[in-house]
Amino acid sequence: MLLPDPRGAVSAGLIDLLRRDPSTVEYQPVPDTDAEDLQLSLWVCYELCYRGFERVDPDWDGAPALMTIRRVLENRWLGTLRGIAVPERVTDVPRALAELVAADEGPPLAKFLQTKATAEQFAEFVAHRSVYHLKEADPHSWAIPRLSGRAKAALVEIQADEYGQGKLERMHSELFRATMRSLGLDDAYGHYVGQAPATTLAVSNLMSLFGLNRRWLGAALGHLAVFEMTSSLPNRRYGNGLRRLGGDATATRFFDEHVEADAVHEQIAAHDLCGSYAADNPEAAGDILFGAACALTVEARFGTHLLDRWTSGTPSLLQGGLPGAA
């Protein structure tokens, strides 16, 4: 994957740095910027810990200058995220997670895709989701070596399903590639990052923020739990919406797979993962609920962006729509 085009002073400076030898670069101040520039810059920083970029030295992922820039950007975003309300004095984490999900009034994105979306709009939705789903499960897997006991076993059980129990054709990222190809989309890793707005990048960045920082282990678990607890019904609607538009079994398999799998994962994530971790680490209950609340908020902003754009008759991706897709 090539480095994306910058969206402001921060991403422009960062991308310029990454074209140099990391051993010769010192930290440079990070100017204030807007959400588009911040989220793209964070995404670039995080991606260096995953697959990296062509013609970028792999030593950059641990370079002091890069780590300092990333921490500055993370702290700025965390300043906003910390304003998200979470329950106080939690004693029963699984119950608190269920109550948080029940109280969520996010936008009706799944219902729109099921009943009203055009083929082009559905393809846009899939292009947005590709930013995360082509590396599905990877951000949460950072938590595995940081856990022990029942919580570790629960996370491994969930992730094993995400990775298709070791079968390539059953890996969820590969199922999503099949959906992309069915819609005429380019399934290359990171292909649509340049067209993904800040609200889309934030969905992926939030998982990386929690996953890559051991300080936020509890938040990573809470994020995964609410991700699983809010997945089954929307994926059923996504699958039905794609069938309405003529999608065959190959096109819908990714969504259909999540209807069944995530119904099981919901219980494992809430009770065996988060419940047992909180029982062993009572001080982490607040972080677990914080991660869950952040997940719901960021996802709601993503859905609102898509619906607002489609309602106004404009593409939801940057730089226009998807020529030739769907």
Coordinates of C-alpha atoms in Angstrom, one line a residue:
M1 CA 0.0 0.0 0.0
L2 CA 1.2 3.5 -0.9
L3 CA 1.1 6.4 1.5
P4 CA -2.2 8.3 1.1
D5 CA -2.5 11.9 0.0
P6 CA -2.3 14.4 2.9
R7 CA -5.3 16.3 4.2
G8 CA -3.6 19.1 6.1
A9 CA -0.4 20.3 7.7
V10 CA 0.0 17.4 10.1
S11 CA -0.5 14.6 7.6
A12 CA 1.6 16.4 5.0
G13 CA 4.5 16.7 7.5
L14 CA 4.1 13.2 8.7
I15 CA 4.1 11.7 5.2
D16 CA 7.1 13.8 4.3
L17 CA 9.0 12.4 7.4
L18 CA 8.1 8.8 6.5
R19 CA 9.9 9.2 3.2
R20 CA 13.2 9.8 5.0
D21 CA 15.6 7.6 7.0
P22 CA 14.1 7.3 10.5
S23 CA 17.5 7.4 12.2
T24 CA 18.1 10.9 10.9
V25 CA 14.8 12.5 11.9
E26 CA 14.1 14.3 15.2
Y27 CA 10.7 15.2 16.7
Q28 CA 8.9 18.1 15.1
P29 CA 6.0 20.1 16.7
V30 CA 2.5 19.0 15.7
P31 CA 0.3 22.0 14.8
D32 CA -3.4 22.2 15.6
T33 CA -5.6 20.8 12.9
D34 CA -9.1 19.6 12.0
A35 CA -10.6 16.1 12.3
E36 CA -9.9 15.0 8.8
D37 CA -6.2 15.7 9.1
L38 CA -5.9 14.3 12.6
Q39 CA -7.7 11.0 11.8
L40 CA -5.7 10.4 8.7
S41 CA -2.5 11.1 10.5
L42 CA -3.4 8.7 13.3
W43 CA -4.4 6.1 10.7
V44 CA -1.0 6.4 9.1
C45 CA 0.8 6.1 12.4
Y46 CA -1.2 3.0 13.4
E47 CA -0.8 1.4 10.0
L48 CA 3.0 1.3 10.5
C49 CA 2.2 -1.3 13.3
Y50 CA 0.2 -3.5 10.9
R51 CA 1.4 -3.9 7.3
G52 CA 3.2 -0.6 6.7
F53 CA 3.6 1.2 3.3
E54 CA 5.7 0.6 0.2
R55 CA 9.0 2.5 0.2
V56 CA 8.7 3.4 3.9
D57 CA 11.4 2.0 6.2
P58 CA 9.9 -0.6 8.6
D59 CA 12.0 0.9 11.4
W60 CA 9.6 3.8 11.4
D61 CA 7.0 1.9 13.5
G62 CA 9.1 2.3 16.6
A63 CA 11.0 5.5 15.8
P64 CA 11.1 8.0 18.7
A65 CA 9.9 10.9 16.5
L66 CA 7.0 8.9 15.2
M67 CA 6.0 7.7 18.6
T68 CA 6.0 11.2 20.0
I69 CA 3.8 12.5 17.1
R70 CA 1.4 9.6 17.6
R71 CA 1.1 10.3 21.4
V72 CA 0.4 14.0 20.8
L73 CA -2.4 13.1 18.3
E74 CA -3.8 10.4 20.6
N75 CA -3.9 12.8 23.6
R76 CA -5.8 15.4 21.5
W77 CA -8.4 12.8 20.4
L78 CA -8.6 11.4 23.9
G79 CA -9.4 14.9 25.2
T80 CA -12.6 14.7 23.1
L81 CA -13.4 11.0 23.8
R82 CA -13.1 11.5 27.6
G83 CA -16.2 13.8 27.3
I84 CA -18.3 10.7 26.5
A85 CA -20.6 9.8 29.4
V86 CA -20.1 6.4 31.0
P87 CA -21.8 4.7 34.0
E88 CA -20.2 5.3 37.4
R89 CA -19.5 2.9 40.2
V90 CA -20.1 -0.2 38.1
T91 CA -20.2 -3.5 40.1
D92 CA -21.8 -5.8 37.4
V93 CA -19.9 -5.1 34.2
P94 CA -21.9 -7.5 31.9
R95 CA -25.2 -5.9 33.1
A96 CA -23.8 -2.4 32.6
L97 CA -22.7 -3.3 29.1
A98 CA -26.2 -4.6 28.3
E99 CA -27.8 -1.4 29.7
L100 CA -25.4 0.7 27.7
V101 CA -26.3 -1.1 24.5
A102 CA -30.1 -1.0 25.3
A103 CA -29.9 2.8 25.8
D104 CA -28.1 3.4 22.5
E105 CA -30.2 5.4 20.0
G106 CA -27.8 5.4 17.0
P107 CA -28.9 6.3 13.5
P108 CA -31.0 3.7 11.6
L109 CA -28.2 2.9 9.1
A110 CA -28.8 -0.8 9.0
K111 CA -32.5 -0.4 8.4
F112 CA -31.9 2.1 5.6
L113 CA -29.5 -0.3 3.9
Q114 CA -32.0 -3.1 4.2
T115 CA -35.0 -1.3 2.8
K116 CA -34.0 1.8 0.8
A117 CA -30.3 1.9 -0.2
T118 CA -29.5 1.9 -3.9
A119 CA -26.8 -0.5 -5.2
E120 CA -24.4 2.4 -5.4
Q121 CA -25.1 3.4 -1.8
F122 CA -24.6 -0.1 -0.6
A123 CA -21.3 -0.3 -2.4
E124 CA -20.2 2.9 -0.8
F125 CA -21.0 1.4 2.6
V126 CA -18.9 -1.6 1.9
A127 CA -16.0 0.6 0.7
H128 CA -16.2 2.5 4.0
R129 CA -16.2 -0.7 6.0
S130 CA -13.2 -2.1 4.1
V131 CA -10.9 0.2 6.0
Y132 CA -11.4 -2.1 9.0
H133 CA -12.9 -5.4 7.7
L134 CA -9.9 -6.2 5.5
K135 CA -7.9 -6.5 8.7
E136 CA -10.8 -7.7 10.8
A137 CA -9.9 -8.9 14.3
D138 CA -6.3 -7.7 14.1
P139 CA -6.7 -4.6 16.4
H140 CA -8.3 -6.6 19.2
S141 CA -5.7 -9.4 19.0
W142 CA -3.1 -7.0 20.5
A143 CA -4.9 -7.7 23.8
I144 CA -4.3 -11.5 23.8
P145 CA -0.7 -11.5 25.3
R146 CA -1.8 -9.0 27.9
L147 CA -4.5 -11.3 29.4
S148 CA -4.4 -14.4 31.4
G149 CA -6.9 -17.0 32.7
R150 CA -10.5 -17.1 31.7
A151 CA -10.5 -13.7 30.0
K152 CA -7.6 -14.8 27.7
A153 CA -9.3 -18.0 26.8
A154 CA -12.5 -16.1 26.0
L155 CA -10.7 -13.7 23.7
V156 CA -8.9 -16.5 21.9
E157 CA -12.2 -18.3 21.3
I158 CA -13.7 -15.2 19.7
Q159 CA -10.7 -14.4 17.6
A160 CA -10.4 -18.0 16.4
D161 CA -13.8 -17.6 14.8
E162 CA -12.8 -14.3 13.3
Y163 CA -9.8 -15.9 11.7
G164 CA -11.9 -18.8 10.3
Q165 CA -10.5 -21.4 12.7
G166 CA -7.3 -21.4 10.6
K167 CA -9.1 -21.9 7.2
L168 CA -8.3 -19.1 4.7
E169 CA -11.6 -19.3 2.9
R170 CA -13.4 -18.9 6.2
M171 CA -11.5 -15.9 7.6
H172 CA -13.9 -13.0 7.9
S173 CA -11.5 -10.6 6.1
E174 CA -11.6 -13.0 3.1
L175 CA -15.4 -13.3 3.3
F176 CA -15.5 -9.5 3.1
R177 CA -13.2 -9.5 0.1
A178 CA -15.7 -11.8 -1.7
T179 CA -18.5 -9.2 -0.9
M180 CA -16.3 -6.4 -2.3
R181 CA -15.7 -8.3 -5.5
S182 CA -19.4 -9.1 -5.9
L183 CA -20.1 -5.4 -5.8
G184 CA -17.4 -4.5 -8.3
L185 CA -15.1 -3.0 -5.7
D186 CA -11.3 -3.2 -5.5
D187 CA -10.5 -5.5 -2.7
A188 CA -6.8 -4.5 -2.3
Y189 CA -5.9 -3.8 1.3
G190 CA -6.3 -0.1 2.1
H191 CA -7.6 0.8 -1.4
Y192 CA -10.4 3.1 -0.1
V193 CA -8.5 4.9 2.7
G194 CA -8.0 7.9 0.5
Q195 CA -11.7 8.3 0.1
A196 CA -12.6 7.5 3.7
P197 CA -13.7 10.6 5.7
A198 CA -12.7 11.2 9.3
T199 CA -15.8 9.4 10.7
T200 CA -14.8 6.2 8.9
L201 CA -11.1 6.4 9.8
A202 CA -12.2 7.0 13.5
V203 CA -14.0 3.6 13.6
S204 CA -10.8 1.8 12.8
N205 CA -8.5 4.2 14.7
L206 CA -10.4 3.7 17.9
M207 CA -9.7 0.0 17.9
S208 CA -6.0 0.6 17.3
L209 CA -5.9 3.3 20.0
F210 CA -7.1 0.8 22.6
G211 CA -5.4 -2.2 21.1
L212 CA -1.9 -0.8 20.7
N213 CA -1.8 1.0 24.1
R214 CA -1.5 -1.4 27.1
R215 CA -2.9 1.4 29.2
W216 CA -6.2 0.9 27.5
L217 CA -6.5 -2.8 27.7
G218 CA -9.9 -2.6 29.6
A219 CA -11.2 -0.2 27.0
A220 CA -10.2 -2.6 24.2
L221 CA -12.2 -5.4 25.8
G222 CA -15.2 -3.2 26.3
H223 CA -15.0 -2.0 22.7
L224 CA -14.9 -5.6 21.5
A225 CA -17.8 -6.6 23.7
V226 CA -20.1 -3.8 22.5
F227 CA -18.9 -4.5 18.9
E228 CA -20.2 -8.1 19.3
M229 CA -23.3 -7.2 21.2
T230 CA -24.6 -4.8 18.5
S231 CA -23.6 -6.9 15.5
S232 CA -26.2 -9.7 14.9
L233 CA -29.3 -7.6 14.0
P234 CA -27.5 -5.1 11.8
N235 CA -25.7 -7.8 9.9
R236 CA -29.0 -9.6 9.3
R237 CA -30.3 -6.4 7.8
Y238 CA -27.2 -5.8 5.7
G239 CA -27.5 -9.3 4.3
N240 CA -31.2 -8.9 3.5
G241 CA -30.6 -5.5 2.0
L242 CA -27.9 -6.9 -0.3
R243 CA -30.3 -9.8 -1.3
R244 CA -32.9 -7.2 -2.1
L245 CA -30.4 -5.7 -4.5
G246 CA -29.6 -9.0 -6.2
G247 CA -26.7 -10.2 -4.1
D248 CA -26.1 -13.9 -4.2
A249 CA -24.9 -16.2 -1.4
T250 CA -21.3 -15.4 -2.0
A251 CA -22.0 -11.7 -1.7
T252 CA -24.0 -12.0 1.5
R253 CA -22.0 -14.7 3.2
F254 CA -19.9 -12.2 5.3
F255 CA -23.1 -10.7 6.8
D256 CA -24.9 -14.0 7.2
E257 CA -21.9 -15.4 9.0
H258 CA -21.9 -12.6 11.5
V259 CA -25.6 -13.1 12.4
E260 CA -24.9 -16.5 13.9
A261 CA -21.3 -16.1 15.1
D262 CA -21.8 -12.8 16.9
A263 CA -24.9 -14.0 18.7
V264 CA -22.6 -16.5 20.4
H265 CA -19.7 -14.0 20.7
E266 CA -22.0 -11.5 22.5
Q267 CA -22.3 -13.7 25.5
I268 CA -18.7 -14.7 25.6
A269 CA -17.5 -11.1 25.2
A270 CA -19.8 -9.7 27.9
H271 CA -19.5 -12.4 30.5
D272 CA -16.4 -14.6 30.0
L273 CA -14.2 -11.8 28.7
C274 CA -15.2 -8.5 30.3
G275 CA -17.0 -10.0 33.3
S276 CA -14.1 -12.3 34.3
Y277 CA -11.5 -9.6 33.6
A278 CA -13.4 -7.1 35.8
A279 CA -13.7 -9.7 38.5
D280 CA -10.0 -10.1 38.6
N281 CA -9.3 -6.4 38.0
P282 CA -12.1 -4.4 39.6
E283 CA -10.3 -1.1 39.0
A284 CA -10.7 -1.7 35.2
A285 CA -14.5 -1.6 35.2
G286 CA -14.6 2.1 34.3
D287 CA -12.2 1.5 31.4
I288 CA -14.3 -1.3 30.0
L289 CA -17.4 0.9 30.0
F290 CA -15.4 3.8 28.6
G291 CA -14.3 1.6 25.6
A292 CA -17.9 0.4 25.0
A293 CA -19.3 3.9 25.2
C294 CA -16.6 5.2 22.8
A295 CA -17.4 2.4 20.3
L296 CA -21.1 3.3 20.3
T297 CA -20.4 7.0 19.9
V298 CA -17.9 6.7 17.1
E299 CA -20.1 4.2 15.2
A300 CA -23.1 6.6 15.6
R301 CA -21.1 9.4 14.0
F302 CA -20.2 7.1 11.1
G303 CA -23.8 6.2 10.5
T304 CA -25.0 9.8 10.8
H305 CA -22.5 10.9 8.2
L306 CA -23.6 8.3 5.6
L307 CA -27.3 9.0 6.1
D308 CA -26.9 12.7 6.0
R309 CA -24.9 12.5 2.7
W310 CA -27.4 10.1 1.1
T311 CA -30.4 12.0 2.2
S312 CA -28.9 15.1 0.6
G313 CA -28.2 13.2 -2.6
T314 CA -24.4 13.3 -2.4
P315 CA -21.8 10.5 -2.1
S316 CA -20.6 9.6 1.3
L317 CA -17.0 9.1 0.2
L318 CA -14.5 11.8 -0.4
Q319 CA -13.7 12.6 -4.0
G320 CA -17.1 11.5 -5.2
G321 CA -18.7 8.1 -5.6
L322 CA -17.5 4.7 -7.0
P323 CA -17.4 4.6 -10.8
G324 CA -18.1 1.1 -12.1
A325 CA -19.1 -0.3 -8.7
A326 CA -22.3 -2.3 -8.0

